Short mmCIF file of N, CA and C in Angstrom, two decimals:
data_model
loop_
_atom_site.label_atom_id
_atom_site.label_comp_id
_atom_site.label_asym_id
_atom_site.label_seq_id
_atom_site.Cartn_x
_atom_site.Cartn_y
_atom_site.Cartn_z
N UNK A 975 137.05 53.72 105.14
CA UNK A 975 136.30 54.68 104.37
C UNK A 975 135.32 53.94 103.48
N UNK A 976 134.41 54.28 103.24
CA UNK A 976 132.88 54.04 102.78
C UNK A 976 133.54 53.55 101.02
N UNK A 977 133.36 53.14 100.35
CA UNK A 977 132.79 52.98 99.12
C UNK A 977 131.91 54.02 98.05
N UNK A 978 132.23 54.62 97.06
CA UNK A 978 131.09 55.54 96.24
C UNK A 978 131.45 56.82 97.14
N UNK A 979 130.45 57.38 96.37
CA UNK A 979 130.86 58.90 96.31
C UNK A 979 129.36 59.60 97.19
N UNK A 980 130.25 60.81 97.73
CA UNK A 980 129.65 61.16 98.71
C UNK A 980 128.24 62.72 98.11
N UNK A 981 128.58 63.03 96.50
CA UNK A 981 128.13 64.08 95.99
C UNK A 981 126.72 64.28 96.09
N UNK A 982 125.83 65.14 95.89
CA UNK A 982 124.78 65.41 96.24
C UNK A 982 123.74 64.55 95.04
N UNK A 983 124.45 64.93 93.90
CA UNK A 983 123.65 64.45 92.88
C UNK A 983 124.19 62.77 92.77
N UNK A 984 124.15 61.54 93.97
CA UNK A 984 124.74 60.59 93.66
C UNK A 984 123.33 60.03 94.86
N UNK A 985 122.37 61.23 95.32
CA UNK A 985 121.42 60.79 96.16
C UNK A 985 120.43 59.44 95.57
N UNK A 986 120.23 58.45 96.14
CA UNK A 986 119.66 57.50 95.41
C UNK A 986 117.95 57.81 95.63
N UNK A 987 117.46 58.60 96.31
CA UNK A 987 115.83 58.96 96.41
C UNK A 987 115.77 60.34 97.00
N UNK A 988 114.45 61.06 96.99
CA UNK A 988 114.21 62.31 97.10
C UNK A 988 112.97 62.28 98.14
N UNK A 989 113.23 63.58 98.92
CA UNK A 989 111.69 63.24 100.03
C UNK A 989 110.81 63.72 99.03
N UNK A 990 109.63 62.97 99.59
CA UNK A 990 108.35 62.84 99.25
C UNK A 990 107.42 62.87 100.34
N UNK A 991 106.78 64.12 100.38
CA UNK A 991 105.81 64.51 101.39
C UNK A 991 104.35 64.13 101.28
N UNK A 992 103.98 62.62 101.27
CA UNK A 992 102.67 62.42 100.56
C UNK A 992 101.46 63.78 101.19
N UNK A 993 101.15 63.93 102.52
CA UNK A 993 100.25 65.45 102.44
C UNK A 993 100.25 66.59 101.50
N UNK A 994 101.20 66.42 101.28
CA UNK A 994 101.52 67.34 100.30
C UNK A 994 100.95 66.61 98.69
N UNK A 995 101.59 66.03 98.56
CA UNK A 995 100.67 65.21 97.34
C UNK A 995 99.51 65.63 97.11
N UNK A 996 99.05 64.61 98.41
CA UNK A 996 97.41 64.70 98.34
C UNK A 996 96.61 66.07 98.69
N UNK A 997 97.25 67.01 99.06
CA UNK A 997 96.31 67.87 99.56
C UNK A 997 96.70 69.24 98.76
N UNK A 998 97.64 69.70 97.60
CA UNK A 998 98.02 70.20 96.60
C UNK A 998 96.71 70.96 95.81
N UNK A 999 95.97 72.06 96.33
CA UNK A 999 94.80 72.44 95.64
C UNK A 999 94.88 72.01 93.72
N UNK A 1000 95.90 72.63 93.51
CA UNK A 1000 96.41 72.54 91.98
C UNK A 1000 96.44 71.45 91.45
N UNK A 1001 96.80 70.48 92.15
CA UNK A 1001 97.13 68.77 91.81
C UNK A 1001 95.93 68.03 91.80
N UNK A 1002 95.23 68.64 92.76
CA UNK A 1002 93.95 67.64 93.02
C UNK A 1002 92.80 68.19 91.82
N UNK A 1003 93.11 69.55 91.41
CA UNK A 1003 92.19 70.04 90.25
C UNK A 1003 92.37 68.74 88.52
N UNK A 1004 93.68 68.51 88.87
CA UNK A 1004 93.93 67.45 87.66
C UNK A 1004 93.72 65.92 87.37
N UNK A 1005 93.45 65.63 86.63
CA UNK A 1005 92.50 64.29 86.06
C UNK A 1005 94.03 63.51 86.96
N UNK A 1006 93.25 61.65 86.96
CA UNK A 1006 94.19 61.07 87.48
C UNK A 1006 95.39 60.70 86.77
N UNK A 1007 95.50 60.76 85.30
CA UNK A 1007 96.00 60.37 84.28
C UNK A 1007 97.44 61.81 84.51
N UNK A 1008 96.59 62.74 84.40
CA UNK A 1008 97.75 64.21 84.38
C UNK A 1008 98.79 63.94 85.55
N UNK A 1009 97.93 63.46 86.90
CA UNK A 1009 98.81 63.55 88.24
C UNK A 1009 99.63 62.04 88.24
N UNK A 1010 99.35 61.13 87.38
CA UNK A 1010 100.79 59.85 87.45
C UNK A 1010 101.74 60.39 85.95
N UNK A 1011 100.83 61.19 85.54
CA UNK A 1011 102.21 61.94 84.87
C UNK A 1011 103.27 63.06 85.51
N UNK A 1012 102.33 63.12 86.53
CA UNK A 1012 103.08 64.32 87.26
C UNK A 1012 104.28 63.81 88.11
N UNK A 1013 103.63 62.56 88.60
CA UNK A 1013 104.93 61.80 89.43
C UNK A 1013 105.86 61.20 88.77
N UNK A 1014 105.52 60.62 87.69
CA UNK A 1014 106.30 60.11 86.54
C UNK A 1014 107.21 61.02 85.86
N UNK A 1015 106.98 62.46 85.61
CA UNK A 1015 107.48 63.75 85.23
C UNK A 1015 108.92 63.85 86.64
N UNK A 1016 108.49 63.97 87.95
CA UNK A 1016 109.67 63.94 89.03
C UNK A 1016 110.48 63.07 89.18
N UNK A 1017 110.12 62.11 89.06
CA UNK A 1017 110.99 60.89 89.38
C UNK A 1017 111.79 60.64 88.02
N UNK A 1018 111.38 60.93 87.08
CA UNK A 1018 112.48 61.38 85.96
C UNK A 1018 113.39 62.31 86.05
N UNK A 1019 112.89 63.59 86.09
CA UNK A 1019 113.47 64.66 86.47
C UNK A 1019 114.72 64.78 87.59
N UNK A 1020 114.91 63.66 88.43
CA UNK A 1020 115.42 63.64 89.34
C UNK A 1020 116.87 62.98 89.51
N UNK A 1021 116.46 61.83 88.08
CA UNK A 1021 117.54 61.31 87.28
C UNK A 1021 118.27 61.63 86.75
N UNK A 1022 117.74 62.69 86.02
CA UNK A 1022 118.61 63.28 84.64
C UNK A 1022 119.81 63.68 84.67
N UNK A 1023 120.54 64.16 83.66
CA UNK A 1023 122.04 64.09 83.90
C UNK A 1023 122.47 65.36 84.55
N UNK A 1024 121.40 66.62 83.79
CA UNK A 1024 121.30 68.14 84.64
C UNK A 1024 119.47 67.82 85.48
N UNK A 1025 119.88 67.62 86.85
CA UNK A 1025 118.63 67.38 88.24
C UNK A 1025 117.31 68.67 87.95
N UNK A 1026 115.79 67.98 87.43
CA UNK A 1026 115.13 68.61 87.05
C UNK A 1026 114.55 69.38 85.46
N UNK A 1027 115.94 68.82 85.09
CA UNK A 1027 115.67 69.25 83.60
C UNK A 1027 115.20 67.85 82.53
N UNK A 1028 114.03 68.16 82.33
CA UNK A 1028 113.34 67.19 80.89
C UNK A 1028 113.44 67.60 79.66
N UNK A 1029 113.48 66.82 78.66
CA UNK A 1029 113.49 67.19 77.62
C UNK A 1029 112.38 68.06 76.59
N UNK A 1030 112.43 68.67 76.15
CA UNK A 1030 111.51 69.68 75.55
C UNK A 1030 110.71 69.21 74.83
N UNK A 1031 111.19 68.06 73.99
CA UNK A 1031 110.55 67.71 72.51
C UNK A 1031 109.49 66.89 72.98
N UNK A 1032 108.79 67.00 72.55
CA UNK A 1032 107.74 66.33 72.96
C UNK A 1032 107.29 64.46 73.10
N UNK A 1033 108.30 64.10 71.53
CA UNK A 1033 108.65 62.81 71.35
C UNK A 1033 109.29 61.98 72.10
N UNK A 1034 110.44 62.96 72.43
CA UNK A 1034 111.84 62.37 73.58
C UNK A 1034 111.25 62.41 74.81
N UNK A 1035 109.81 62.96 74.95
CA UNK A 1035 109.64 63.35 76.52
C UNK A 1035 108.83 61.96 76.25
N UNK A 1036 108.16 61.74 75.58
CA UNK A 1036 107.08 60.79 75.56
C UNK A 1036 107.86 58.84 75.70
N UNK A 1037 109.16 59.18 75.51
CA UNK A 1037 110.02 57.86 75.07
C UNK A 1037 110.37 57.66 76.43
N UNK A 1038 111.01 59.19 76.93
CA UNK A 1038 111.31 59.07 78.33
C UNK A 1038 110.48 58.28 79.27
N UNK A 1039 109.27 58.90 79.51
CA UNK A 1039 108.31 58.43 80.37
C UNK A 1039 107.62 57.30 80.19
N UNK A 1040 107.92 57.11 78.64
CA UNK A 1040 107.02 55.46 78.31
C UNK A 1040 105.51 55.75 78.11
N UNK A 1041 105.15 57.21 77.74
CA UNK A 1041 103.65 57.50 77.21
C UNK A 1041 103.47 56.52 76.48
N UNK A 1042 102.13 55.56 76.61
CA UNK A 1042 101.78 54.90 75.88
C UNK A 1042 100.41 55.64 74.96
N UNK A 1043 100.20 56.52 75.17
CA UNK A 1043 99.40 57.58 74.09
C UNK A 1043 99.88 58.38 72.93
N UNK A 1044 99.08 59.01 72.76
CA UNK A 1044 99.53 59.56 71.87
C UNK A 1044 100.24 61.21 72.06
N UNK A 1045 101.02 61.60 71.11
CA UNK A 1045 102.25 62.75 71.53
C UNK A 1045 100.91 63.99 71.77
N UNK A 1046 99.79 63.71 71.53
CA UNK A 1046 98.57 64.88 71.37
C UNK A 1046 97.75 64.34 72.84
N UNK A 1047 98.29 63.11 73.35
CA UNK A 1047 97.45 63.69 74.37
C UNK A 1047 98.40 63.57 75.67
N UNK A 1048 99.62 63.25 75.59
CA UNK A 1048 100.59 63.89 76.24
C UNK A 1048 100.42 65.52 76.37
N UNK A 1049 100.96 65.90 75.07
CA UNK A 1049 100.55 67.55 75.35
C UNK A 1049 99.16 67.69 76.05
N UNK A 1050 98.36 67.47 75.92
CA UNK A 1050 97.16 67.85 76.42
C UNK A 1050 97.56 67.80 78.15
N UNK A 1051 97.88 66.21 78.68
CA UNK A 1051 97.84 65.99 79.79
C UNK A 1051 99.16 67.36 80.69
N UNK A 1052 99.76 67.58 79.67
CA UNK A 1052 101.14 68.57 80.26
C UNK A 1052 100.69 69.55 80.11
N UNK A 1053 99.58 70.18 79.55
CA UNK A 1053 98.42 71.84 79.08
C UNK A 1053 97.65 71.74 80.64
N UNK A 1054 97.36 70.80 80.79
CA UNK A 1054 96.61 70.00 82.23
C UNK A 1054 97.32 70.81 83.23
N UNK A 1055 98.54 70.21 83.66
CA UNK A 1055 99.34 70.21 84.72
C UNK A 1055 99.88 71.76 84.73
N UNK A 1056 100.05 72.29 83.56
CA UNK A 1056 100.87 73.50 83.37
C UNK A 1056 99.41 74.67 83.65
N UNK A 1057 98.29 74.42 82.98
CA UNK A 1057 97.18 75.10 83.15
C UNK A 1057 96.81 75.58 84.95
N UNK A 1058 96.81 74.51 85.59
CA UNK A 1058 96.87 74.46 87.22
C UNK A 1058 97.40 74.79 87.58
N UNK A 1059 98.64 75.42 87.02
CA UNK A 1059 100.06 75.53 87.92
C UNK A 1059 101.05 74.58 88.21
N UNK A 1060 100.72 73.50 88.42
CA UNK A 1060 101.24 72.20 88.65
C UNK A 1060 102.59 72.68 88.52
N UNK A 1061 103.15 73.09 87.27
CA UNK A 1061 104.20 73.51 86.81
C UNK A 1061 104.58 74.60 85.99
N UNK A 1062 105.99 74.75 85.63
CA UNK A 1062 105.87 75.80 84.68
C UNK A 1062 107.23 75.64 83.59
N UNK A 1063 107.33 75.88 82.42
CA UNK A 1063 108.69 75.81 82.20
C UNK A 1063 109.13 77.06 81.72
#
């Protein structure tokens, strides 16, 4: 018998459909800065302890991801993504 655990949330990567990426009407409307936040936003999200859920605060989100800007233009870049649709919370 195998080693480790067989649970869903113990998946070590997630598909990634680059066409989809790239060809995302909504995604492609957003600056390049918004859309490596956007990937940076999933690949977090994917980690977390509840799958998909980020933190709200704006600070903790910014620590998370390693924003090296400022918490005002984080929000901005997430007004970006959320404005397009990109996302929603």
């Amino acid at each position: 018998m195998a080693h480790g655990s067989t649970r869903e949330d113990d998946r070590p990567a997630f598909h990634f459909y680059t066409k989809d990426w790239l060809t995302d009407p909504a995604l492609r409307m957003c600056s390049s800065s918004a859309r490596g936040l956007w990937i940076d936003m999933l690949c977090h999200a994917w980690r977390m302890p509840t799958r998909g859920v980020l933190p709200s605060n704006i600070e903790r989100l910014r620590r998370l991801l390693g924003w090296h800007g400022s918490d005002e233009s984080l929000a901005a870049a997430l007004h970006e993504l959320e404005q397009e649709g990109v996302f929603s919370r």
